[in-house]
Coordinates of C-alpha atoms in Angstrom, one line a residue:
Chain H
X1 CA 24.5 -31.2 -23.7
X2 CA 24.1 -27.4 -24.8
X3 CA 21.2 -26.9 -22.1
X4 CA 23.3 -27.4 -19.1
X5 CA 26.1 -26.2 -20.0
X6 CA 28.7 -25.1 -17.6
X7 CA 30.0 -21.7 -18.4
X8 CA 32.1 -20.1 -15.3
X9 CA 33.0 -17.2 -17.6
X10 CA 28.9 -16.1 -17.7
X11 CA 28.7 -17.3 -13.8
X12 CA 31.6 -14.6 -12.7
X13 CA 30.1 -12.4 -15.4
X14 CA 27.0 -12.4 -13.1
X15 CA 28.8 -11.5 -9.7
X16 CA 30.4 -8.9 -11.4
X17 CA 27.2 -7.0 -12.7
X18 CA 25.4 -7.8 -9.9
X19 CA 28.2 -6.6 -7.6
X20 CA 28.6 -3.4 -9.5
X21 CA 24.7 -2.8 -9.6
X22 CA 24.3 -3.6 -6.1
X23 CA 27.2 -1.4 -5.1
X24 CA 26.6 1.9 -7.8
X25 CA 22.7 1.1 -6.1
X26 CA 23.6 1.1 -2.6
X27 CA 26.4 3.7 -2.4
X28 CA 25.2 6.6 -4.8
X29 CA 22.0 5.9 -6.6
X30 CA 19.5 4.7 -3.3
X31 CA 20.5 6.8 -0.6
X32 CA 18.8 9.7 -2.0
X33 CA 15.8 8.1 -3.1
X34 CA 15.3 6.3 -0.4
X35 CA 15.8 9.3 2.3
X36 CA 13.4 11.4 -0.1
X37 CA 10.6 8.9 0.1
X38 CA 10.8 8.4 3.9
X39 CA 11.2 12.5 3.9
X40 CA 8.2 12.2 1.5
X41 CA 6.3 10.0 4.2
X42 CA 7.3 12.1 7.4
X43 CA 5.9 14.8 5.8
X44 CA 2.4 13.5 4.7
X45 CA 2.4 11.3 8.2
X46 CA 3.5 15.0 9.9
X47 CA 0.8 16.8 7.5
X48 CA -1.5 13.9 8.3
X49 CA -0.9 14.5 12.8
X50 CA -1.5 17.5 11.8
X51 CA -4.8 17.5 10.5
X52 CA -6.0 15.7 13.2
X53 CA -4.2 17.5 15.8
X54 CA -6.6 20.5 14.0
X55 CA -9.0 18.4 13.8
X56 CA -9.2 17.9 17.8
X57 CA -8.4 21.1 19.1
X58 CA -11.4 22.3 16.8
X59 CA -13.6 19.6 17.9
X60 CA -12.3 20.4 21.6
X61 CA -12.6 24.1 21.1
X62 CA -16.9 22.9 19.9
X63 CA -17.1 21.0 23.0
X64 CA -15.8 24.6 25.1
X65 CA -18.2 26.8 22.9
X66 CA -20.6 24.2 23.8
X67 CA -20.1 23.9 27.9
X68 CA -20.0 27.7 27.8
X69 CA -22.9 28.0 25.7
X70 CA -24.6 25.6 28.3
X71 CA -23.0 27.5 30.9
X72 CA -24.1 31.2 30.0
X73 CA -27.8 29.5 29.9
X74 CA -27.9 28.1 33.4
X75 CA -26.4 31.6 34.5
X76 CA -28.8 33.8 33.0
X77 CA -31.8 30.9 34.0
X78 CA -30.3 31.4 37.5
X79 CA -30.4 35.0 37.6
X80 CA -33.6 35.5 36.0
X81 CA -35.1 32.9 38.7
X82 CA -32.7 34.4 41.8
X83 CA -34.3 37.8 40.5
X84 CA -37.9 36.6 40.4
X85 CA -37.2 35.6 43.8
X86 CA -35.8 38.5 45.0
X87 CA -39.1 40.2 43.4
X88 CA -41.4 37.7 45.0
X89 CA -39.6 38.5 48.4
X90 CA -39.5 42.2 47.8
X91 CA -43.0 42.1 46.5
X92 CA -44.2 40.1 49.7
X93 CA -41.8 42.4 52.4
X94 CA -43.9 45.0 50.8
X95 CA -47.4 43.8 51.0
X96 CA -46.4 43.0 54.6
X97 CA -45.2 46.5 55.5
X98 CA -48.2 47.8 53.5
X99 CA -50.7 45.4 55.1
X100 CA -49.3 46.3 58.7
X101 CA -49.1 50.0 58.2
X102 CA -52.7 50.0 57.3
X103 CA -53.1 47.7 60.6
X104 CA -51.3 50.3 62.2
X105 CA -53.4 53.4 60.8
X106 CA -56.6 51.0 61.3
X107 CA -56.0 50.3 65.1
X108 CA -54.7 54.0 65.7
X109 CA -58.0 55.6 64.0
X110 CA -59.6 53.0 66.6
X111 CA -57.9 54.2 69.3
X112 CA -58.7 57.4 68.0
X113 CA -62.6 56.5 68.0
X114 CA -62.2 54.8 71.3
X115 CA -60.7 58.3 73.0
X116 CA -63.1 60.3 70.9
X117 CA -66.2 58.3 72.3
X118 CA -64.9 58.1 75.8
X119 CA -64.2 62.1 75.7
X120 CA -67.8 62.6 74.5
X121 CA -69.4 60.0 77.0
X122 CA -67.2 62.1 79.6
X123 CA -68.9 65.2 78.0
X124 CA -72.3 63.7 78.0
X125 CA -71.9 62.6 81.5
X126 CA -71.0 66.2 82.5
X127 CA -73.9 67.7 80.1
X128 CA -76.1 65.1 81.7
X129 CA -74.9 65.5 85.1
X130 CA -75.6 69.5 84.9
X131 CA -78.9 69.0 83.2
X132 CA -79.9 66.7 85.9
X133 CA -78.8 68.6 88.9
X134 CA -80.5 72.3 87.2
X135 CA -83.4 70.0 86.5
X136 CA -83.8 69.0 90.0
X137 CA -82.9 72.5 91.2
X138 CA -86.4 73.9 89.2
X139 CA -88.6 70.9 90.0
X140 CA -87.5 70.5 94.5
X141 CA -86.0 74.9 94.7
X142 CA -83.0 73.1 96.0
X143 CA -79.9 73.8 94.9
X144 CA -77.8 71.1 94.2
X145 CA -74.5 72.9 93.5
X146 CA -72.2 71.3 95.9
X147 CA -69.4 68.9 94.3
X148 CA -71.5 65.9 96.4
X149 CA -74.5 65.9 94.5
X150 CA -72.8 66.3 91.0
X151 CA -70.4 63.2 91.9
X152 CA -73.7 61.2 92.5
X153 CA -75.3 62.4 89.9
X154 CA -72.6 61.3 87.5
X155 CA -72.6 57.8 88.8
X156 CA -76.0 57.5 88.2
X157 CA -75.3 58.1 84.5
X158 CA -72.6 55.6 84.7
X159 CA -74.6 53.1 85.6
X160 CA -76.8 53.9 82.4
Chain N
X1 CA 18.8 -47.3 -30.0
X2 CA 15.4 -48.7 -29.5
X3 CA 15.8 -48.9 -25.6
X4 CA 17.5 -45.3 -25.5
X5 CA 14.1 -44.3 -27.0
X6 CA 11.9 -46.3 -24.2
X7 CA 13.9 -44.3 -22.1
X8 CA 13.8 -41.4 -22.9
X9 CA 9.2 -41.7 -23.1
X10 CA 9.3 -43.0 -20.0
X11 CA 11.3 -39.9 -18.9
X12 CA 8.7 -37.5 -20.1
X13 CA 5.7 -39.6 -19.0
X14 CA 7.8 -39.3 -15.5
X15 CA 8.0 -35.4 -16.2
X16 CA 4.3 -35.3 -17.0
X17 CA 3.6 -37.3 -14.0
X18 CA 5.3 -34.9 -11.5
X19 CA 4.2 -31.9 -13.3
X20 CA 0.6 -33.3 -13.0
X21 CA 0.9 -33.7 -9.1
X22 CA 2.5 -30.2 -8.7
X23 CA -0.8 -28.7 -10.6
X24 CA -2.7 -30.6 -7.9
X25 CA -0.6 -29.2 -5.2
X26 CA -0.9 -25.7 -6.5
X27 CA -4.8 -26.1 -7.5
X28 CA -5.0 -27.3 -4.0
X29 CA -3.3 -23.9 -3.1
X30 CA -5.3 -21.6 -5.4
X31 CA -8.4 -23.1 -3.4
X32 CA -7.5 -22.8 -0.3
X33 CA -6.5 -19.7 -0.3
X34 CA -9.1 -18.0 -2.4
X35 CA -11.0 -19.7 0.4
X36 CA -9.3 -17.9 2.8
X37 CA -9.5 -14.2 1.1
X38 CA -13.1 -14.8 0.5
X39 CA -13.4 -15.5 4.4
X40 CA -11.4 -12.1 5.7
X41 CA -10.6 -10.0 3.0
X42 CA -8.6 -8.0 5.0
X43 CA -6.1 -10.4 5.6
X44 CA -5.6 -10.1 1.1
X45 CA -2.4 -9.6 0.9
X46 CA -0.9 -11.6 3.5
X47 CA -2.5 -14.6 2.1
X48 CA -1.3 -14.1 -1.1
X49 CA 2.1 -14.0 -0.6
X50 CA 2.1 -16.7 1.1
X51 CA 0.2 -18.5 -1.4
X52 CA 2.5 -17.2 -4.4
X53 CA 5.6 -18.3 -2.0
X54 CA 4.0 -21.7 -1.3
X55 CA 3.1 -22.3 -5.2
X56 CA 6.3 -21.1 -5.6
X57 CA 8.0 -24.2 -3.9
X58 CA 5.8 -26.8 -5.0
X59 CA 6.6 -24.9 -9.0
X60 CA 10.4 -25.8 -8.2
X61 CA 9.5 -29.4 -7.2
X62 CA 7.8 -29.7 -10.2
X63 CA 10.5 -28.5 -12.5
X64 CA 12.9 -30.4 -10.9
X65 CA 11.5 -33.3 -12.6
X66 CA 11.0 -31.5 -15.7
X67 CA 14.5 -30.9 -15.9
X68 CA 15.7 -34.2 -15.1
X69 CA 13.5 -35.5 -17.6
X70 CA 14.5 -32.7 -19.7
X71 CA 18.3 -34.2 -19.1
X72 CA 17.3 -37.5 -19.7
X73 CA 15.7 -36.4 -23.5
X74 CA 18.9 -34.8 -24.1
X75 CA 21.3 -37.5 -23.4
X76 CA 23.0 -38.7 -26.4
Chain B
X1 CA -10.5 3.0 -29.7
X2 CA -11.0 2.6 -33.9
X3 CA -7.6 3.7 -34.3
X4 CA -6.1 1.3 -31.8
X5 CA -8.1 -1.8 -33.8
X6 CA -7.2 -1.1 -37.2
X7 CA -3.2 -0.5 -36.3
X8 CA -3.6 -4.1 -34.4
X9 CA -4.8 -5.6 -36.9
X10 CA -2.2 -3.9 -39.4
X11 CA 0.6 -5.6 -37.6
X12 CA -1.3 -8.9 -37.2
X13 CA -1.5 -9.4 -40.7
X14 CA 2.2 -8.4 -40.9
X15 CA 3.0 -11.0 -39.0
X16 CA 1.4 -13.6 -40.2
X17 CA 3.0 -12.3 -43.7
X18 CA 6.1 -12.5 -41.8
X19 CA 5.3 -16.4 -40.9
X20 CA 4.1 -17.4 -44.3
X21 CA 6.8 -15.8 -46.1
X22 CA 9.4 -17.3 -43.7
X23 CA 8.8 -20.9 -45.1
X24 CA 9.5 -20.2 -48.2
X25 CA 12.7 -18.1 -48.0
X26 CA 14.8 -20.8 -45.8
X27 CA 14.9 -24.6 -46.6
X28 CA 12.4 -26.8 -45.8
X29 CA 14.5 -29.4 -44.5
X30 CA 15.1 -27.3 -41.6
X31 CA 16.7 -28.4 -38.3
X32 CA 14.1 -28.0 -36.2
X33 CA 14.8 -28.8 -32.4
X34 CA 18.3 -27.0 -33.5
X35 CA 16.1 -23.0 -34.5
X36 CA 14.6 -24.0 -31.4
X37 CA 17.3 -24.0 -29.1
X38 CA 19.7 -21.8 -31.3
X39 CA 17.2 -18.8 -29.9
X40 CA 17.3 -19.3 -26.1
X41 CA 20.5 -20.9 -25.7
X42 CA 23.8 -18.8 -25.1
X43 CA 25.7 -17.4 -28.5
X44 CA 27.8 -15.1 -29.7
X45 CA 26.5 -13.0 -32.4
X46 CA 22.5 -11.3 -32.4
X47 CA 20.2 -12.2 -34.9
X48 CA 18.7 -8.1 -35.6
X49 CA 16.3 -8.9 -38.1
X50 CA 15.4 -11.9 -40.4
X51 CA 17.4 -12.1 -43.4
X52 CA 19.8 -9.6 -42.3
X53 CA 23.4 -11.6 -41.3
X54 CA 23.7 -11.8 -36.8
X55 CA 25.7 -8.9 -36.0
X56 CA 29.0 -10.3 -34.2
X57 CA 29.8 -9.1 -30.7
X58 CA 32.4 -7.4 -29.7
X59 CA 35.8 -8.3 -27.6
X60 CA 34.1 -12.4 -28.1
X61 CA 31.3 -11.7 -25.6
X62 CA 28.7 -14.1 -25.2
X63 CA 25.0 -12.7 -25.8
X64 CA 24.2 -13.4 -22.4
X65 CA 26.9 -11.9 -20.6
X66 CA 25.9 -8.6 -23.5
X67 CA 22.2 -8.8 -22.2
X68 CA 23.4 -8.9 -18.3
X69 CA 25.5 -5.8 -18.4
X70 CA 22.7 -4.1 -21.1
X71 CA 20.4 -4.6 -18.1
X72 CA 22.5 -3.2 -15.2
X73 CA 23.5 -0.7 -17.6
X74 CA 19.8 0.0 -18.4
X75 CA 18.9 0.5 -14.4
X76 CA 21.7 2.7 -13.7
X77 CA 19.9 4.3 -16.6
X78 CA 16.5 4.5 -15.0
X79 CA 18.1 5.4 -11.4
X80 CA 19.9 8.6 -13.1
X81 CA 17.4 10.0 -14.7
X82 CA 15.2 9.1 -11.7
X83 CA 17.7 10.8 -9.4
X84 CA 17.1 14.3 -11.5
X85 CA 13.8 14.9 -10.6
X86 CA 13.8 15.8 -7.0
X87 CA 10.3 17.4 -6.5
X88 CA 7.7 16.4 -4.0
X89 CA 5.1 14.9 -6.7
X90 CA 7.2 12.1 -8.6
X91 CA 6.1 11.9 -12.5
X92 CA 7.7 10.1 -15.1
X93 CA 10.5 7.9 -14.8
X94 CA 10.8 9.0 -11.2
X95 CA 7.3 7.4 -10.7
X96 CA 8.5 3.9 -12.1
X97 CA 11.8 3.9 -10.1
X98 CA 10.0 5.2 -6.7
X99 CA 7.0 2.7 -7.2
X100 CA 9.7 -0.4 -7.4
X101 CA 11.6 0.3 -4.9
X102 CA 7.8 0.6 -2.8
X103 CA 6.8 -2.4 -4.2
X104 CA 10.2 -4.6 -2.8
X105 CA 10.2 -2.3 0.3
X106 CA 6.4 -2.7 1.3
X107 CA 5.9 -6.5 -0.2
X108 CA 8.9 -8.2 0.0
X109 CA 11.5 -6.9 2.7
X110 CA 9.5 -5.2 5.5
X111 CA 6.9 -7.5 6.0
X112 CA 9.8 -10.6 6.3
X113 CA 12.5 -8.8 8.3
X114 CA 10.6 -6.2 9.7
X115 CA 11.4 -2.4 9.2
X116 CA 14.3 -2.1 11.6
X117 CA 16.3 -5.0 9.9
X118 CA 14.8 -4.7 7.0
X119 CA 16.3 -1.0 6.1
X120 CA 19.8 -2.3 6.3
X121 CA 19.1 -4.9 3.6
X122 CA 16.5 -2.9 1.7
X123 CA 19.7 -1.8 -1.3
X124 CA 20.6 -5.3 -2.0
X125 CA 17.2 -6.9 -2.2
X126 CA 16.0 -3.8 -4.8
X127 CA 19.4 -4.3 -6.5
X128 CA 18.4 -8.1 -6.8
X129 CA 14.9 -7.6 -8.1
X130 CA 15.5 -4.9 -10.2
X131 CA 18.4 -7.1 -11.9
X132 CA 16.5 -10.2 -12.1
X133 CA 13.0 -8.4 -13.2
X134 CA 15.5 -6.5 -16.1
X135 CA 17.2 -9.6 -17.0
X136 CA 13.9 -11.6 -17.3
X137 CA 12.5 -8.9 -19.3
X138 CA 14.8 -7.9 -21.7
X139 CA 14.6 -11.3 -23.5
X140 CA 11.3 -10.4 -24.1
X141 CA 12.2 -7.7 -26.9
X142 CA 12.6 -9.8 -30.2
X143 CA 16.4 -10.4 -31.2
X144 CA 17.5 -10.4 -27.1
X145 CA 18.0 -13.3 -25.3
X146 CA 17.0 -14.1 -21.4
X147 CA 19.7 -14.7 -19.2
X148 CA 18.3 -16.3 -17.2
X149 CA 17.4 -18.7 -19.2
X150 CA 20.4 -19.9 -18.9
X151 CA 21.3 -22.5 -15.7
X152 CA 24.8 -20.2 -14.8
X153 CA 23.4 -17.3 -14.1
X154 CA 20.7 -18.1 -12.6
X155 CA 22.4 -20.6 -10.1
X156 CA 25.3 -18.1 -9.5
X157 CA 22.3 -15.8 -7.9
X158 CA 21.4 -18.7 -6.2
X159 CA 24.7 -19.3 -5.0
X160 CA 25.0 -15.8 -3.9
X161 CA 22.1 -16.1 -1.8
X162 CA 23.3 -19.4 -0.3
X163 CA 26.6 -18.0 0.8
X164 CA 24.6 -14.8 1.8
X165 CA 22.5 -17.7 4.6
X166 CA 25.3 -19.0 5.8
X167 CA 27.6 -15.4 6.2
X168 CA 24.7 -13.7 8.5
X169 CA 23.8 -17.0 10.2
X170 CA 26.8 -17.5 11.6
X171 CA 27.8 -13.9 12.2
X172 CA 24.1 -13.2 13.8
X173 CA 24.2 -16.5 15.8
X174 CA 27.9 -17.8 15.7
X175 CA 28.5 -20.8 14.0
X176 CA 27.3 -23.6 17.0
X177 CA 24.5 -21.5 17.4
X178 CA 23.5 -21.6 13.4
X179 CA 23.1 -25.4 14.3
X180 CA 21.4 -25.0 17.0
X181 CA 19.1 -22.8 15.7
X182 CA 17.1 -25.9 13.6
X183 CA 17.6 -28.0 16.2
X184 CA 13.8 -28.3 17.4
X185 CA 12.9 -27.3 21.1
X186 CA 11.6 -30.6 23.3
X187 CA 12.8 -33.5 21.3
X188 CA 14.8 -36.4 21.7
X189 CA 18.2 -36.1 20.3
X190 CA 17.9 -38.9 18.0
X191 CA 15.2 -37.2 15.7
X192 CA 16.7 -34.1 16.6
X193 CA 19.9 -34.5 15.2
X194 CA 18.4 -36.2 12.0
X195 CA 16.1 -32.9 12.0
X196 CA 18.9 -30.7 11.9
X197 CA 20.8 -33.5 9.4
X198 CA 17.1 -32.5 7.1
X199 CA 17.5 -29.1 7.5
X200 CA 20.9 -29.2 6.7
X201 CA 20.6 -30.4 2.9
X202 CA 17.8 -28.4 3.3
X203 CA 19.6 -25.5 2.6
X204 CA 21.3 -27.1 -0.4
X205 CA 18.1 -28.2 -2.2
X206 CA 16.5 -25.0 -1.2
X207 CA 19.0 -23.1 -3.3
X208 CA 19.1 -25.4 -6.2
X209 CA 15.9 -24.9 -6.2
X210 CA 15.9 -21.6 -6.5
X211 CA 18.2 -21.5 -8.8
X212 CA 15.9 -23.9 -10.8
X213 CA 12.7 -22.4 -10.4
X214 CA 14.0 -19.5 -12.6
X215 CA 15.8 -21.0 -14.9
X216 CA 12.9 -23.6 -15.8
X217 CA 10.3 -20.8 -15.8
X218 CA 11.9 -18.6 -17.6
X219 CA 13.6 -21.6 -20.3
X220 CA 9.7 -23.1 -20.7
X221 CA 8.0 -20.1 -21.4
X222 CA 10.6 -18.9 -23.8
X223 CA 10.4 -22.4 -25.5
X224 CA 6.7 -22.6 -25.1
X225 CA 6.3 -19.2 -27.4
X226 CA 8.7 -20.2 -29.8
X227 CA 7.0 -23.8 -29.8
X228 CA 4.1 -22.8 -31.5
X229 CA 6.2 -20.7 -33.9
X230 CA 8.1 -23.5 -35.0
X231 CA 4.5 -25.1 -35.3
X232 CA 3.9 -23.2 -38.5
X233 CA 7.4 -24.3 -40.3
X234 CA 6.4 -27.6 -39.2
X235 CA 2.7 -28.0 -40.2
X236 CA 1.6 -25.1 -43.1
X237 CA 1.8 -21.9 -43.8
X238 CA -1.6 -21.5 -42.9
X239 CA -1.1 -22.9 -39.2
X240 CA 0.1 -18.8 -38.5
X241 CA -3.5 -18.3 -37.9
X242 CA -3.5 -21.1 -35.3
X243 CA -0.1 -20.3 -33.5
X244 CA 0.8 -16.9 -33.7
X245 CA -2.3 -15.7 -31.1
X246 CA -1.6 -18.9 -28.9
X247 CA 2.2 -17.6 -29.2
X248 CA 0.8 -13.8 -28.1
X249 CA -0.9 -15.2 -25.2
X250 CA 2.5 -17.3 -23.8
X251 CA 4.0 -13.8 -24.8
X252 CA 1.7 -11.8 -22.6
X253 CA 1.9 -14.7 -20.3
X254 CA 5.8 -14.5 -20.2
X255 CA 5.2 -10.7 -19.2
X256 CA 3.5 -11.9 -15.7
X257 CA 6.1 -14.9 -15.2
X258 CA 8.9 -12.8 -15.7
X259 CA 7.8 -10.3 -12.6
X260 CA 6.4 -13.3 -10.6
X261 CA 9.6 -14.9 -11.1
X262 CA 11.5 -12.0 -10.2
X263 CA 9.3 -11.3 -7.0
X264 CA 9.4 -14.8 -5.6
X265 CA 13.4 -14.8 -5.9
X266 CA 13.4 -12.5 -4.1
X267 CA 10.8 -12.7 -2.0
X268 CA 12.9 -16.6 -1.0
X269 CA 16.1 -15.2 -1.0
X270 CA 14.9 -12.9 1.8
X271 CA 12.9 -15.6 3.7
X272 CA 15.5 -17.8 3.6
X273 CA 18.2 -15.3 4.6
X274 CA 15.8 -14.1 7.6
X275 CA 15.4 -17.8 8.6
X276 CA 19.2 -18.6 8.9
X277 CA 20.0 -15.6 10.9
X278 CA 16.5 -15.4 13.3
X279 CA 17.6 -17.5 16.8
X280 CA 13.9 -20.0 17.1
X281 CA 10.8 -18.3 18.4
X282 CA 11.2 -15.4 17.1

C-alpha cells in the first residue's frame, strides 16, 4: 500500500528541517524581529500615553483657565458691589454730616433769633419803660427818675 | 474476489456514513456559533477560534474513517 | 478591469487546449487511479512540464524530502530579506514576515498561554506554522508536490508535538503530578482512575489525530482537484468545460485549507502543550 507508506528516511528528514528552521528562527532570524516589533509597540503605546497625557494636562490646564476665569468674575463682581457699598456708605455718612450741619446752622440761627428777640424785647422794655416813666412825668409833674419806679415800670411791661 | 468487492462498498458507504455525521457535527457548529457572534459581536474572535478548533476535531474524527475506509479500498 | 478579463480568459482557453490536446498525445488506455496517485504520492524525479522527460533528483532525494528543505530554505529566504529592512514603517517583504509572526503571536500563542509564557514559546510555534503553511503551500505550484500529503511527515510533527506534551508536563509538574493533573477534583477513585486511564489514550489519539487531520486534508483536496482532471481523460475532451472551473474552485479552495490547516496545527499543538503542562484550575 503506496498511501501509507512507511518512509523513516522522509520522517528524520522532517526533524531535521524543522530543527534547523526552528533553530536558524529562534537563534538569529526572530530575535530581531521580534524585539523591533515590541520596540515598534512601546513606542506607539509610549506615543499613544503620550497623547493623552497632552491631552489631560490641556484639558486640566481648560478646567484652570476656566476656575480662574470664574474666579477673576466673582472678584471684580465683589469689588464692584464692596465699592457700591462703600459709595452707598460714604454717600449716606455724607448726607448725615450734611443734614446735621444744616441742623446745626438751623438751631444756631435760632438761637441766634432767640437772643436777638430777647435783646430787643430787653430794648423795648427799656424804650418802653423810659417812655412810660417821661410820659407820666409830663402828665402827674412828678418825676419818676429813681431806680424804684423804672423797676416797676418794667414789670409792668413784663407782664404784657 | 466478489466478497473483497462487498467489502470494500461497504467500506466507503461506512466512510460516507461518518463523513455525513461529522458535516452534521460541524453544521451544528457553524450554527451555533454564528448564533453566538450575531448575539455579542464583540466576543468575534474568540468565538471563532474556538469554533475553527472545535470543527477542527470533529474534521479529524471524520477523516479517521475516511482513511480507514480509504485503507480498506486499498487492500489487495 | 478589461485587461484583467481578456488575459483570464486567454489562459482559460489555454487550458482547456492543454486538456483537450492531452487526450490525444498519451494512450487512451491510461492507468487511471495510477496518474492519480503518481501526482500526490512520494517520487523521485519532478514532472516540469507535460511532454518534457521528469527531471531526476539529485544525490536520490525523494521529491518530498526536495519540497521540505525548498520550503525551509524558502523562509530563511523571506526572514533575510525581511531582516534588511529595519525602518519604523515595514513595506514589502518585511510587511509579510512582520504580519505572520502577528498573526501566530496575537491568534494563536498569546491568547492560549498568555503573554508571559507565551513569549518563551512564541520562536517555535512561528517556526511551526510558517513550516507547515510553506509546506502546504508549495504543492500548490504545478509540478511540486505537498508534503504533507504524505502520512510521515505529517505524523513526525505530530510526534514532535506529542513528545513536546509529555517533556514540559512533566518538567512543569513532575511526572506524579502530570497524572494527577487529569485526575478530576471530587470524584470517587474508581471513575477517577478510569478518567485519567481516558485521558491517557487521550493523548495518543489526540496526536494521531493531528497528525491525520493534515494529512487527510491536505491528501483530499489534492486528490479532489486532480479528480476532476482525470474526469476529462475519462469522459471527453469536451468535459474540460465541466471540470477545469470545478477543479479552480477546489484549487482556490485548497488555498484557504492549506492556511486553515496550518493555523489549527498549530493552534492544537499549542492547546495541547498548554493543557499538559497547566496544574487544574488554572
Amino acid at each position: 500500500m503506496e498511501l501509507f507508506a512507511i518512509e523513516p528516511g522522509l520522517a528524520i528528514w522532517t526533524w531535521l528541517s524543522f530543527g534547523l528552521l526552528f533553530f536558524i528562527l529562534w537563534k538569529f532570524l526572530l530575535p530581531s524581529l521580534l524585539k523591533s516589533i515590541r520596540d515598534r509597540e512601546k513606542t506607539i503605546a509610549g506615543a499613544v500615553d503620550n497623547a493623552r497625557e497632552i491631552q489631560e494636562r490641556l484639558d486640566e490646564i481648560k478646567k484652570e483657565e476656566a476656575e480662574i476665569l470664574v474666579k477673576a468674575r466673582t472678584q471684580a463682581d465683589k469689588v464692584l458691589s464692596d465699592t457700591r457699598k462703600e459709595a452707598e456708605v460714604l454717600k449716606s455718612r455724607l448726607l448725615a454730616k450734611a443734614e446735621e450741619e444744616a441742623e446745626a446752622i438751623v438751631s444756631r440761627a435760632k438761637i441766634k433769633a432767640v437772643e436777638e428777640r430777647e435783646v430787643l424785647l430787653q430794648a423795648l422794655q427799656e424804650e418802653l419803660a423810659d417812655f412810660v416813666c417821661d410820659a407820666s412825668e409830663k402828665v402827674t409833674g412828678v418825676s419818676f427818675t429813681s431806680e424804684k419806679d423804672r423797676k416797676m415800670v418794667k414789670e409792668m411791661a413784663q407782664t404784657l | 474476489m466478489n466478497l473483497t468487492l462487498i467489502a470494500k462498498a461497504l467500506a466507503v458507504i461506512g466512510a460516507g456514513l461518518g463523513i455525513a455525521g461529522g458535516s452534521i457535527g460541524i453544521g451544528l457548529i457553524g450554527a451555533k456559533a454564528l448564533d453566538a457572534i450575531a448575539r455579542q459581536p464583540q466576543e468575534k474572535k474568540d468565538i471563532r477560534t474556538n469554533m475553527i478548533l472545535m470543527a477542527a476535531l470533529i474534521e479529524g474524527l471524520a477523516f479517521f474513517g475516511a482513511i480507514i475506509a480509504l485503507l480498506v479500498v486499498f487492500m489487495k | 478591469m478589461k485587461g484583467l478579463k481578456r488575459r483570464a480568459s486567454v489562459i482559460f482557453s489555454f487550458l482547456l487546449f492543454l486538456g483537450g490536446t492531452s487526450l490525444f498525445a498519451e494512450s487512451s488506455e491510461v492507468d487511471i487511479s495510477g496518474t492519480l496517485f503518481h501526482h500526490i504520492l512520494n517520487g523521485r524525479s519532478l514532472d516540469l512540464f507535460p511532454g518534457v522527460p521528469a527531471v531526476k533528483l539529485p544525490f536520490g532525494i525523494s521529491v518530498h524530502q526536495f519540497m521540505l528543505v525548498l520550503s525551509v530554505l524558502l523562509i530563511l529566504l523571506l526572514f533575510l530579506v525581511a531582516a534588511r529592512n529595519k525602518t519604523m514603517k515595514p513595506k514589502g517583504v518585511r510587511s509579510v514576515a512582520e504580519s505572520l509572526v502577528l498573526f501566530v503571536r496575537d491568534d494563536i500563542v498569546y491568547p492560549v498561554m498568555g503573554e508571559k509564557r507565551g513569549e518563551k514559546w512564541l520562536p517555535f510555534f512561528i517556526s511551526m506554522f510558517l513550516f507547515l503553511l510553506t509546506v502546504n503551500l508549495i504543492g500548490l505550484i504545478p509540478a511540486f508536490k505537498t508534503a504533507t500529503g504524505n502520512i510521515n511527515v505529517t505524523t513526525a510533527m505530530a510526534v514532535v508535538v506529542f513528545v513536546l506534551t509529555f517533556a514540559v508536563g512533566f518538567k512543569e509538574l513532575g511526572v506524579a503530578g502530570f497524572f494527577k493533573n487529569m485526575y478530576p477534583e471530587g470524584v470517587a477513585p474508581p471513575i477517577g482512575i478510569f478518567v485519567v486511564l481516558l485521558e491517557f489514550i487521550g493523548l495518543f489519539t489526540k496526536s494521531i489525530v493531528l497528525s491525520l487531520r493534515l494529512f487527510a486534508n491536505m491528501f483530499a483536496g489534492h486528490l479532489a482537484i486532480l479528480s476532476f482532471l482525470v474526469l476529462i481523460f475519462v469522459i471527453s475532451p469536451f468535459f474540460s468545460l465541466v471540470s477545469l472551473p470545478f477543479a479552480v474552485f477546489t484549487y482556490v479552495l485548497e488555498v484557504l485549507v492549506a492556511l486553515l490547516q496550518a493555523f489549527v496545527f498549530t493552534l492544537l499543538s499549542c492547546i495541547f502543550i498548554t493543557m499538559a503542562s497547566t496544574p487544574e484550575g488554572e
